[in-house]
CSV table of C-alpha atoms and ligand atoms in Angstrom, one decimal:
chain,number,residue,atom,x,y,z
A,113,MET,CA,-53.8,83.9,15.5
A,114,THR,CA,-52.2,87.4,15.9
A,115,LYS,CA,-50.8,87.3,19.4
A,116,ILE,CA,-48.2,85.4,21.4
A,117,ARG,CA,-48.7,84.7,25.1
A,118,ILE,CA,-45.6,84.1,27.1
A,119,ARG,CA,-45.0,83.3,30.8
A,120,LYS,CA,-41.8,84.1,32.7
A,121,ALA,CA,-39.1,81.5,32.0
A,122,GLU,CA,-37.1,80.3,35.0
A,123,ARG,CA,-34.8,78.0,33.1
A,124,LEU,CA,-34.1,77.0,29.5
A,125,LYS,CA,-33.2,73.5,28.5
A,126,GLY,CA,-33.3,71.6,25.2
A,127,ASN,CA,-32.4,71.8,21.5
A,128,ILE,CA,-33.4,74.3,18.8
A,129,ALA,CA,-32.7,73.6,15.1
A,130,ILE,CA,-31.9,77.0,13.6
A,131,GLN,CA,-33.9,77.8,10.5
A,132,GLY,CA,-32.3,78.9,7.2
A,133,SER,CA,-31.3,82.5,6.8
A,134,LYS,CA,-33.8,85.1,5.6
A,135,ASN,CA,-31.3,87.7,4.5
A,136,THR,CA,-29.3,85.2,2.5
A,137,VAL,CA,-32.1,83.5,0.7
A,138,LEU,CA,-33.9,86.7,-0.5
A,139,PRO,CA,-31.0,87.9,-2.7
A,140,ILE,CA,-30.4,84.4,-3.9
A,141,MET,CA,-34.1,84.1,-4.9
A,142,ALA,CA,-33.7,87.4,-6.9
A,143,ALA,CA,-30.4,86.1,-8.5
A,144,THR,CA,-32.2,83.1,-10.0
A,145,LEU,CA,-33.6,85.6,-12.5
A,146,LEU,CA,-30.1,85.9,-14.0
A,147,SER,CA,-30.5,82.5,-15.7
A,148,SER,CA,-33.2,80.5,-17.4
A,149,GLY,CA,-33.9,77.1,-15.8
A,150,VAL,CA,-34.8,75.5,-12.5
A,151,SER,CA,-33.0,76.3,-9.3
A,152,VAL,CA,-33.5,74.5,-6.1
A,153,ILE,CA,-32.9,76.2,-2.7
A,154,TYR,CA,-32.6,73.9,0.3
A,155,ASN,CA,-33.1,74.9,3.9
A,156,CYS,CA,-35.3,77.8,2.8
A,157,PRO,CA,-37.2,79.3,5.8
A,158,ALA,CA,-41.0,79.1,5.6
A,159,ILE,CA,-41.5,82.8,6.4
A,160,GLU,CA,-43.7,85.6,5.1
A,161,ASP,CA,-40.9,87.5,3.4
A,162,VAL,CA,-40.1,84.4,1.3
A,163,SER,CA,-43.7,84.1,0.3
A,164,VAL,CA,-43.8,87.7,-0.8
A,165,MET,CA,-40.6,87.3,-2.8
A,166,CYS,CA,-42.3,84.2,-4.5
A,167,GLN,CA,-45.3,86.4,-5.3
A,168,LEU,CA,-43.1,89.1,-6.9
A,169,LEU,CA,-41.3,86.4,-9.0
A,170,GLU,CA,-44.6,85.0,-10.0
A,171,CYS,CA,-45.6,88.5,-11.4
A,172,LEU,CA,-42.6,87.9,-13.8
A,173,ASN,CA,-44.1,84.5,-14.9
A,174,VAL,CA,-41.6,82.6,-12.7
A,175,LYS,CA,-42.9,79.4,-11.2
A,176,THR,CA,-42.2,78.8,-7.6
A,177,GLN,CA,-43.0,75.9,-5.3
A,178,MET,CA,-42.1,75.4,-1.7
A,179,GLN,CA,-42.3,72.1,0.2
A,180,ASP,CA,-40.7,71.1,3.4
A,181,ASN,CA,-38.2,73.9,3.3
A,182,THR,CA,-37.2,73.2,-0.3
A,183,LEU,CA,-38.0,75.9,-2.8
A,184,TRP,CA,-38.1,75.3,-6.5
A,185,ILE,CA,-37.8,78.3,-8.8
A,186,ASP,CA,-38.3,77.9,-12.5
A,187,THR,CA,-37.3,81.0,-14.5
A,188,THR,CA,-37.5,79.3,-17.9
A,189,ARG,CA,-40.5,81.3,-19.1
A,190,ALA,CA,-39.8,84.5,-17.1
A,191,GLU,CA,-41.4,87.5,-18.8
A,192,TYR,CA,-40.9,91.2,-18.1
A,193,ALA,CA,-43.6,93.0,-16.1
A,194,PRO,CA,-43.7,96.1,-14.0
A,195,LEU,CA,-43.8,95.2,-10.3
A,196,PRO,CA,-46.7,96.8,-8.4
A,197,ALA,CA,-46.2,98.9,-5.2
A,198,GLU,CA,-48.9,96.8,-3.4
A,199,LEU,CA,-46.4,94.0,-3.3
A,200,THR,CA,-43.0,95.8,-3.3
A,201,THR,CA,-44.0,97.8,-0.2
A,202,LYS,CA,-44.4,94.6,1.8
A,203,LEU,CA,-40.7,93.8,1.6
A,204,ARG,CA,-37.5,95.8,1.7
A,205,SER,CA,-35.8,93.1,-0.4
A,206,SER,CA,-38.1,93.7,-3.3
A,207,VAL,CA,-35.4,96.4,-4.2
A,208,LEU,CA,-33.1,93.4,-4.9
A,209,LEU,CA,-35.0,92.7,-8.1
A,210,LEU,CA,-33.8,95.9,-9.7
A,211,GLY,CA,-30.4,94.4,-10.6
A,212,PRO,CA,-31.5,91.0,-11.9
A,213,MET,CA,-34.4,92.6,-13.9
A,214,LEU,CA,-32.1,95.1,-15.5
A,215,ALA,CA,-29.6,92.4,-16.3
A,216,ARG,CA,-32.3,90.2,-17.9
A,217,TRP,CA,-34.5,92.7,-19.6
A,218,GLN,CA,-32.4,96.0,-19.6
A,219,ARG,CA,-35.4,97.7,-18.0
A,220,VAL,CA,-37.3,97.8,-14.8
A,221,GLU,CA,-40.4,99.4,-13.2
A,222,LEU,CA,-40.7,98.6,-9.6
A,223,GLY,CA,-42.8,100.1,-6.8
A,224,LEU,CA,-40.7,101.6,-4.0
A,225,PRO,CA,-39.6,98.9,-1.4
A,226,GLY,CA,-41.1,98.8,2.1
A,227,GLY,CA,-39.8,96.8,5.0
A,228,CYS,CA,-39.4,97.5,8.7
A,229,ALA,CA,-39.9,101.1,9.9
A,230,ILE,CA,-36.5,101.5,11.5
A,231,GLY,CA,-35.3,104.7,9.7
A,232,LEU,CA,-35.5,106.4,6.3
A,233,ARG,CA,-34.0,103.5,4.3
A,234,PRO,CA,-33.2,105.5,1.1
A,235,ILE,CA,-32.0,103.7,-2.1
A,236,ASP,CA,-29.6,106.4,-3.3
A,237,ILE,CA,-26.5,104.2,-3.1
A,238,HIS,CA,-28.2,101.5,-5.3
A,239,LEU,CA,-29.1,104.2,-7.8
A,240,GLN,CA,-25.7,105.9,-7.9
A,241,GLY,CA,-24.1,102.5,-8.6
A,242,PHE,CA,-26.5,101.7,-11.4
A,243,LEU,CA,-25.8,105.1,-13.0
A,244,LYS,CA,-22.1,104.0,-13.3
A,245,MET,CA,-23.2,101.0,-15.3
A,246,ASN,CA,-24.8,103.0,-18.1
A,247,ILE,CA,-28.3,102.6,-16.6
A,248,ASP,CA,-30.7,105.5,-16.7
A,249,ILE,CA,-32.6,105.1,-13.4
A,250,ARG,CA,-34.6,107.4,-11.2
A,251,VAL,CA,-37.4,107.5,-8.7
A,252,VAL,CA,-40.7,108.9,-10.1
A,253,GLU,CA,-43.4,109.3,-7.5
A,254,ASP,CA,-43.7,105.8,-5.9
A,255,LYS,CA,-41.8,103.9,-8.5
A,256,VAL,CA,-38.2,103.2,-9.6
A,257,LEU,CA,-37.9,103.4,-13.4
A,258,GLY,CA,-34.8,102.2,-15.1
A,259,LYS,CA,-33.5,101.3,-18.5
A,260,SER,CA,-30.3,100.7,-20.4
A,261,TYR,CA,-29.4,100.1,-24.0
A,262,TYR,CA,-26.4,98.0,-22.9
A,263,LEU,CA,-25.2,97.3,-19.4
A,264,GLN,CA,-21.6,98.4,-19.1
A,265,GLY,CA,-19.3,97.5,-16.1
A,266,GLY,CA,-17.8,100.5,-14.3
A,267,VAL,CA,-15.8,101.7,-11.3
A,268,ILE,CA,-18.1,102.2,-8.4
A,269,GLN,CA,-17.2,103.6,-4.9
A,270,LEU,CA,-20.0,103.1,-2.4
A,271,ARG,CA,-20.3,106.0,0.1
A,272,PHE,CA,-21.4,103.5,2.7
A,273,PRO,CA,-21.2,99.7,2.6
A,274,SER,CA,-24.9,99.1,2.1
A,275,VAL,CA,-25.7,95.4,2.1
A,276,GLY,CA,-28.6,95.7,-0.3
A,277,ALA,CA,-26.8,98.1,-2.7
A,278,THR,CA,-23.7,95.8,-2.8
A,279,GLU,CA,-26.0,92.8,-3.6
A,280,ASN,CA,-27.9,94.7,-6.3
A,281,LEU,CA,-24.7,96.0,-8.0
A,282,ILE,CA,-23.0,92.6,-7.9
A,283,MET,CA,-26.1,91.0,-9.5
A,284,THR,CA,-26.0,93.6,-12.3
A,285,ALA,CA,-22.3,93.5,-12.8
A,286,VAL,CA,-22.1,89.7,-13.4
A,287,ALA,CA,-24.2,90.2,-16.5
A,288,ALA,CA,-22.8,93.6,-17.7
A,289,LYS,CA,-20.3,94.0,-20.5
A,290,GLY,CA,-16.7,94.3,-19.3
A,291,ARG,CA,-15.3,94.7,-15.8
A,292,THR,CA,-16.8,96.3,-12.7
A,293,ILE,CA,-14.7,97.3,-9.7
A,294,LEU,CA,-16.9,97.7,-6.6
A,295,ARG,CA,-15.1,99.6,-3.8
A,296,GLY,CA,-16.4,100.1,-0.3
A,297,ALA,CA,-18.6,97.0,-0.6
A,298,ALA,CA,-20.4,95.4,2.3
A,299,LYS,CA,-18.7,92.2,3.6
A,300,GLU,CA,-21.7,90.6,5.4
A,301,PRO,CA,-22.0,86.8,5.3
A,302,GLU,CA,-25.0,87.3,3.0
A,303,ILE,CA,-22.7,88.9,0.4
A,304,ILE,CA,-20.2,86.0,0.6
A,305,GLU,CA,-23.0,83.5,0.2
A,306,LEU,CA,-24.5,85.4,-2.8
A,307,CYS,CA,-21.1,85.7,-4.5
A,308,ASN,CA,-20.5,82.0,-4.1
A,309,TYR,CA,-23.9,81.2,-5.5
A,310,LEU,CA,-23.3,83.5,-8.5
A,311,ILE,CA,-19.9,81.8,-9.0
A,312,SER,CA,-21.7,78.5,-9.0
A,313,MET,CA,-23.9,79.9,-11.9
A,314,GLY,CA,-20.7,80.8,-13.8
A,315,ALA,CA,-20.1,84.4,-12.6
A,316,LEU,CA,-16.5,85.7,-12.5
A,317,ILE,CA,-16.0,87.5,-9.1
A,318,GLU,CA,-12.7,88.1,-7.3
A,319,GLY,CA,-12.2,89.5,-3.8
A,320,VAL,CA,-15.2,87.7,-2.2
A,321,GLY,CA,-15.3,88.6,1.5
A,322,THR,CA,-13.4,91.8,1.0
A,323,ASP,CA,-14.5,95.4,0.5
A,324,THR,CA,-13.2,95.5,-3.1
A,325,LEU,CA,-14.8,93.2,-5.7
A,326,LEU,CA,-13.6,92.7,-9.2
A,327,ILE,CA,-16.4,91.4,-11.4
A,328,LYS,CA,-16.1,90.3,-15.0
A,329,GLY,CA,-19.5,90.2,-16.8
A,330,THR,CA,-20.6,87.1,-18.7
A,331,LYS,CA,-23.6,86.1,-20.7
A,332,GLU,CA,-23.1,82.5,-19.8
A,333,LEU,CA,-24.9,82.3,-16.4
A,334,THR,CA,-26.7,79.0,-15.8
A,335,SER,CA,-29.2,78.0,-13.1
A,336,SER,CA,-27.7,76.5,-10.0
A,337,ASP,CA,-28.9,75.0,-6.7
A,338,TYR,CA,-28.1,76.4,-3.3
A,339,CYS,CA,-28.1,75.0,0.2
A,340,ASN,CA,-29.0,77.9,2.6
A,341,VAL,CA,-26.9,78.7,5.7
A,342,TYR,CA,-28.5,79.1,9.1
A,343,ASP,CA,-30.0,82.4,10.1
A,344,ARG,CA,-27.4,84.1,12.2
A,345,ILE,CA,-29.9,86.6,13.6
A,346,VAL,CA,-32.3,84.0,14.7
A,347,ALA,CA,-29.4,82.0,16.3
A,348,GLY,CA,-28.2,85.3,17.9
A,349,THR,CA,-31.6,86.0,19.3
A,350,TYR,CA,-31.5,82.7,21.2
A,351,LEU,CA,-27.9,83.2,22.3
A,352,LEU,CA,-28.7,86.6,23.8
A,353,MET,CA,-31.8,85.3,25.4
A,354,ALA,CA,-29.7,82.7,27.2
A,355,SER,CA,-27.6,85.4,28.9
A,356,ALA,CA,-30.6,86.5,31.0
A,357,ILE,CA,-32.1,83.1,32.0
A,358,PRO,CA,-30.2,80.1,33.5
A,359,SER,CA,-29.7,78.0,30.4
A,360,GLU,CA,-28.4,74.7,29.1
A,361,ILE,CA,-29.4,74.8,25.4
A,362,ARG,CA,-28.1,73.4,22.1
A,363,LEU,CA,-28.5,75.2,18.8
A,364,THR,CA,-28.1,73.0,15.8
A,365,GLY,CA,-27.5,73.7,12.1
A,366,ILE,CA,-24.7,76.1,12.8
A,367,ASP,CA,-22.6,75.2,9.7
A,368,ASP,CA,-20.2,78.1,9.8
A,369,ILE,CA,-19.4,79.5,13.3
A,370,HIS,CA,-17.5,82.5,11.8
A,371,TYR,CA,-20.7,84.1,10.8
A,372,ILE,CA,-21.9,84.4,14.4
A,373,LYS,CA,-18.5,85.0,16.2
A,374,ASN,CA,-19.5,88.7,16.7
A,375,VAL,CA,-22.5,87.7,18.7
A,376,ILE,CA,-20.7,84.9,20.6
A,377,ASN,CA,-18.1,87.5,21.7
A,378,VAL,CA,-20.7,89.8,23.0
A,379,THR,CA,-22.6,87.1,24.8
A,380,ALA,CA,-19.3,85.9,26.4
A,381,ARG,CA,-19.2,89.4,28.0
A,382,LEU,CA,-22.8,88.8,29.2
A,383,GLY,CA,-21.8,85.5,31.0
A,384,VAL,CA,-22.7,83.0,28.3
A,385,ASN,CA,-20.4,80.0,27.8
A,386,VAL,CA,-20.5,78.6,24.2
A,387,ILE,CA,-18.8,75.4,23.1
A,388,ARG,CA,-18.9,74.3,19.4
A,389,ARG,CA,-19.6,70.6,18.8
A,390,ASP,CA,-19.8,69.5,15.1
A,391,ASN,CA,-22.6,71.7,13.7
A,392,ALA,CA,-24.0,72.7,17.1
A,393,LEU,CA,-23.5,75.3,19.7
A,394,LEU,CA,-23.7,74.1,23.3
A,395,ILE,CA,-24.8,77.1,25.4
A,396,SER,CA,-24.7,77.4,29.2
A,397,SER,CA,-25.3,80.4,31.4
A,398,MET,CA,-26.2,81.3,35.0
A,399,GLY,CA,-28.6,83.9,33.7
A,400,GLN,CA,-26.9,86.9,35.4
A,401,VAL,CA,-26.3,89.6,32.9
A,402,GLN,CA,-23.7,92.2,33.6
A,403,GLY,CA,-24.2,95.6,32.0
A,404,GLY,CA,-21.5,97.3,30.0
A,405,GLU,CA,-20.8,99.4,26.9
A,406,PHE,CA,-21.9,98.0,23.5
A,407,ARG,CA,-22.3,99.2,19.9
A,408,THR,CA,-23.7,97.9,16.7
A,409,GLY,CA,-21.8,98.3,13.4
A,410,ILE,CA,-21.1,96.9,10.0
A,411,TYR,CA,-20.0,93.3,9.9
A,412,PRO,CA,-17.9,92.0,11.6
A,413,GLU,CA,-19.2,94.3,14.4
A,414,PHE,CA,-22.3,93.4,16.4
A,415,PRO,CA,-25.4,93.3,14.1
A,416,THR,CA,-27.9,96.1,14.2
A,417,ASP,CA,-30.7,93.5,13.8
A,418,LEU,CA,-29.9,92.2,17.3
A,419,LEU,CA,-30.0,95.6,19.0
A,420,PRO,CA,-33.6,95.2,20.3
A,421,VAL,CA,-32.8,91.8,21.9
A,422,LEU,CA,-29.5,93.2,23.4
A,423,ILE,CA,-31.3,96.1,24.9
A,424,THR,CA,-33.9,93.8,26.3
A,425,VAL,CA,-31.5,91.5,28.1
A,426,LEU,CA,-29.5,94.4,29.4
A,427,ALA,CA,-32.7,96.2,30.7
A,428,GLN,CA,-32.8,94.0,33.8
A,429,ALA,CA,-29.0,93.7,34.4
A,430,LYS,CA,-27.7,94.6,37.9
A,431,THR,CA,-25.5,97.3,36.4
A,432,TYR,CA,-26.1,100.0,33.9
A,433,SER,CA,-25.4,99.8,30.1
A,434,ARG,CA,-24.8,102.1,27.3
A,435,ILE,CA,-25.7,100.8,23.8
A,436,GLU,CA,-25.0,102.8,20.7
A,437,GLU,CA,-26.7,102.1,17.4
A,438,THR,CA,-24.7,103.2,14.3
A,439,ILE,CA,-26.6,101.9,11.3
A,440,PHE,CA,-30.3,102.9,11.5
A,441,GLU,CA,-31.4,106.2,13.0
A,442,ASN,CA,-34.8,105.1,14.3
A,443,ARG,CA,-34.4,101.6,15.7
A,444,PHE,CA,-35.6,102.2,19.2
A,445,SER,CA,-39.3,101.3,19.3
A,446,ILE,CA,-38.3,98.6,21.8
A,447,VAL,CA,-37.5,101.2,24.4
A,448,ARG,CA,-41.1,102.3,24.9
A,449,GLU,CA,-42.4,98.8,25.2
A,450,LEU,CA,-39.7,97.7,27.7
A,451,ASN,CA,-40.6,100.7,29.9
A,452,LYS,CA,-44.2,99.5,29.9
A,453,LEU,CA,-42.9,96.4,31.7
A,454,GLY,CA,-41.1,98.5,34.3
A,455,ALA,CA,-37.7,98.9,32.7
A,456,THR,CA,-35.9,102.2,32.8
A,457,CYS,CA,-34.6,102.7,29.3
A,458,GLU,CA,-33.8,106.1,27.8
A,459,VAL,CA,-32.7,106.9,24.3
A,460,ASP,CA,-30.9,110.0,23.2
A,461,ASP,CA,-29.1,110.7,19.9
A,462,GLY,CA,-28.7,107.0,18.9
A,463,ILE,CA,-27.6,105.9,22.4
A,464,VAL,CA,-29.7,103.8,24.8
A,465,ARG,CA,-29.1,103.7,28.5
A,466,THR,CA,-30.7,101.1,30.6
A,467,GLY,CA,-30.3,98.6,33.5
A,468,GLY,CA,-30.2,98.9,37.3
A,469,GLU,CA,-31.9,95.8,38.8
A,470,VAL,CA,-35.5,96.5,37.9
A,471,GLU,CA,-38.3,94.0,38.2
A,472,LEU,CA,-40.1,93.6,34.9
A,473,LYS,CA,-43.9,92.8,35.1
A,474,GLY,CA,-45.8,91.3,32.2
A,475,THR,CA,-48.3,93.3,30.3
A,476,THR,CA,-49.5,93.7,26.7
A,477,LEU,CA,-46.8,94.8,24.2
A,478,CYS,CA,-47.1,95.8,20.6
A,479,ALA,CA,-44.8,94.5,17.8
A,480,THR,CA,-44.0,97.2,15.3
A,481,ASP,CA,-41.1,95.6,13.4
A,482,LEU,CA,-39.6,92.2,12.9
A,483,ARG,CA,-36.6,92.3,15.2
A,484,GLN,CA,-38.3,94.4,17.9
A,485,GLY,CA,-41.2,91.9,17.8
A,486,ALA,CA,-38.8,89.0,18.6
A,487,ALA,CA,-37.2,91.1,21.4
A,488,LEU,CA,-40.7,91.6,22.9
A,489,VAL,CA,-41.1,87.8,23.1
A,490,VAL,CA,-37.8,87.6,24.9
A,491,ALA,CA,-38.9,90.5,27.2
A,492,GLY,CA,-42.0,88.4,28.1
A,493,MET,CA,-39.7,85.5,29.2
A,494,LEU,CA,-38.0,87.9,31.6
A,495,SER,CA,-41.1,89.4,33.1
A,496,ASP,CA,-43.1,88.3,36.1
A,497,GLY,CA,-46.5,86.7,35.2
A,498,THR,CA,-47.8,86.7,31.7
A,499,THR,CA,-47.0,88.9,28.7
A,500,LEU,CA,-49.1,89.3,25.5
A,501,VAL,CA,-47.3,90.4,22.3
A,502,THR,CA,-49.7,91.7,19.6
A,503,ASN,CA,-49.2,92.2,15.9
A,504,ILE,CA,-47.0,89.1,15.6
A,505,GLU,CA,-47.3,89.2,11.8
A,506,TYR,CA,-44.1,91.3,12.0
A,507,ILE,CA,-42.3,88.4,13.7
A,508,GLN,CA,-43.6,85.9,11.2
A,509,ARG,CA,-41.8,87.9,8.4
A,510,GLY,CA,-38.5,86.5,9.6
A,511,TYR,CA,-39.0,83.8,12.3
A,512,GLU,CA,-40.4,80.6,11.0
A,513,ASP,CA,-42.1,79.6,14.3
A,514,ILE,CA,-40.7,81.4,17.3
A,515,VAL,CA,-43.2,79.7,19.6
A,516,ARG,CA,-42.3,76.2,18.4
A,517,ASP,CA,-38.6,77.0,19.0
A,518,LEU,CA,-39.2,78.4,22.5
A,519,GLN,CA,-41.4,75.5,23.5
A,520,ARG,CA,-38.5,73.1,22.6
A,521,ILE,CA,-36.5,74.7,25.4
A,522,GLY,CA,-39.3,74.6,28.0
A,523,VAL,CA,-40.7,78.1,27.6
A,524,GLN,CA,-44.5,78.5,28.2
A,525,ALA,CA,-45.4,80.3,25.0
A,526,GLU,CA,-48.4,79.9,22.8
A,527,TYR,CA,-50.3,81.6,19.9
A,528,VAL,CA,-53.6,83.0,20.9
B,156,UD1,C1,-29.8,94.6,5.3
B,156,UD1,C2,-30.6,93.6,6.0
B,156,UD1,C3,-31.1,94.1,7.4
B,156,UD1,C4,-29.9,94.8,8.1
B,156,UD1,C5,-29.1,95.7,7.3
B,156,UD1,C6,-27.8,96.3,7.9
B,156,UD1,C7,-31.5,92.2,4.4
B,156,UD1,C8,-32.8,91.7,3.7
B,156,UD1,N1,-31.7,93.1,5.3
B,156,UD1,O1,-30.7,95.7,5.0
B,156,UD1,O2,-31.6,93.1,8.1
B,156,UD1,O3,-30.4,95.4,9.3
B,156,UD1,O4,-28.7,95.1,6.0
B,156,UD1,O5,-27.0,95.2,8.3
B,156,UD1,O6,-30.5,91.7,4.1
B,156,UD1,N2,-28.6,103.4,3.1
B,156,UD1,C9,-28.6,104.6,2.4
B,156,UD1,N3,-28.8,104.6,1.1
B,156,UD1,C10,-29.0,103.4,0.4
B,156,UD1,C11,-29.0,102.2,1.1
B,156,UD1,C12,-28.8,102.2,2.5
B,156,UD1,O7,-28.5,105.7,3.0
B,156,UD1,O8,-29.1,103.4,-0.9
B,156,UD1,C13,-28.4,103.4,4.6
B,156,UD1,C14,-29.6,102.9,5.3
B,156,UD1,O9,-30.6,103.9,5.5
B,156,UD1,C15,-29.1,102.4,6.6
B,156,UD1,C16,-27.7,101.9,6.2
B,156,UD1,O10,-27.4,102.5,4.9
B,156,UD1,O11,-28.9,103.5,7.5
B,156,UD1,C17,-27.6,100.4,6.0
B,156,UD1,O12,-28.5,99.9,5.1
B,156,UD1,P1,-28.3,98.6,4.2
B,156,UD1,O13,-27.0,98.0,4.5
B,156,UD1,O14,-28.6,99.0,2.8
B,156,UD1,O15,-29.4,97.7,4.7
B,156,UD1,P2,-30.4,96.8,3.9
B,156,UD1,O16,-29.7,96.1,2.8
B,156,UD1,O17,-31.7,97.5,3.6
């Protein structure tokens, strides 16, 4: 089944249990390579990106097994192997194996990473950091080749707080000789979770949650288990969706509300009322979005991953909106698809303008990346009649079962 059919949603009511975080679990899966033994990851989402990361680990003779959202990873007999481009191009996070492979084997050959087509996505910040740790690393044709006679901690200043580069460099520094000072580091929740996981393995990291990390390398890392946090982008998708449709919904599994405060603040401006009760968010809204000025940014600003859903809910607001994207230069494929529904979205120089009380009418839409794909499903819920979203394999890379979740709050959605 490669399509999702959705009918206009008049009202949302019910509970959704939010799946475990994709962007947290992928670096933690890579980090298991830093020790020999069995690690168990609880609340692991059953998504395509996790299966591809398992396949990459299996190329390194790591055993993986997933059952009921629990993932076992056994690195006891891990063996060095080059990682082929056929697999690495399926996933941006394949790049996160660079650091752990260098730490374990002092060498790496990895096909260039792939991932969503939302901009150039270079890896120069990763490579410049590795060079500071006595690693000879370069891109040759479609591969990254790296080696080091001994990993040495260093002082690294990131030119931009790249999430992936911060993760890669932390995972290398925890096993390098001596101290590393990482300045200008990303501070996303995924980094905090990774640091805490590494600390549970025996790593020595100070400054967790700040932009300066002090890491003392150790050879004593041991395997450790991890209970994954909720996916703040999936939860954010449903929060934003509630702004445009009269809603009374409950999102469960929200173990740390701080990680999603940035989205709650934006949805409050859109007329959504959120109450926290234990590990749940109780969400109510009249479904009447007001336009305004918004921008994405590095954490704790509004996440770029939710830009397509934000544009979607603002597309049919009574007043106009201006939305600025500051992280990726080409994250606007949603605009063309929304206009097929009758929206009036324009994009110019990283800024989207939309809104003005338009009537959206269902049609066939094409997913071209993960977050845009989820936004198209939301667009279908706001459009008269029926909408068909094609190429849903993009959505399945990150959403465990978006149709199941939406059916739980009364949406007429199905796979076809
Ligand atoms: C991660 C998230 C992704 C999110 C993004 C920004 C995962 C698996 N993915 O992606 O969902 O949208 O953070 O919050 O966690 N850049 C460079 N050179 C580099 C690295 C990055 O120029 O070496 C640029 C990128 O092109 C982009 C910006 O920095 O414009 C942010 O990228 P980065 O933070 O690295 O994103 P990812 O780690 O790929």
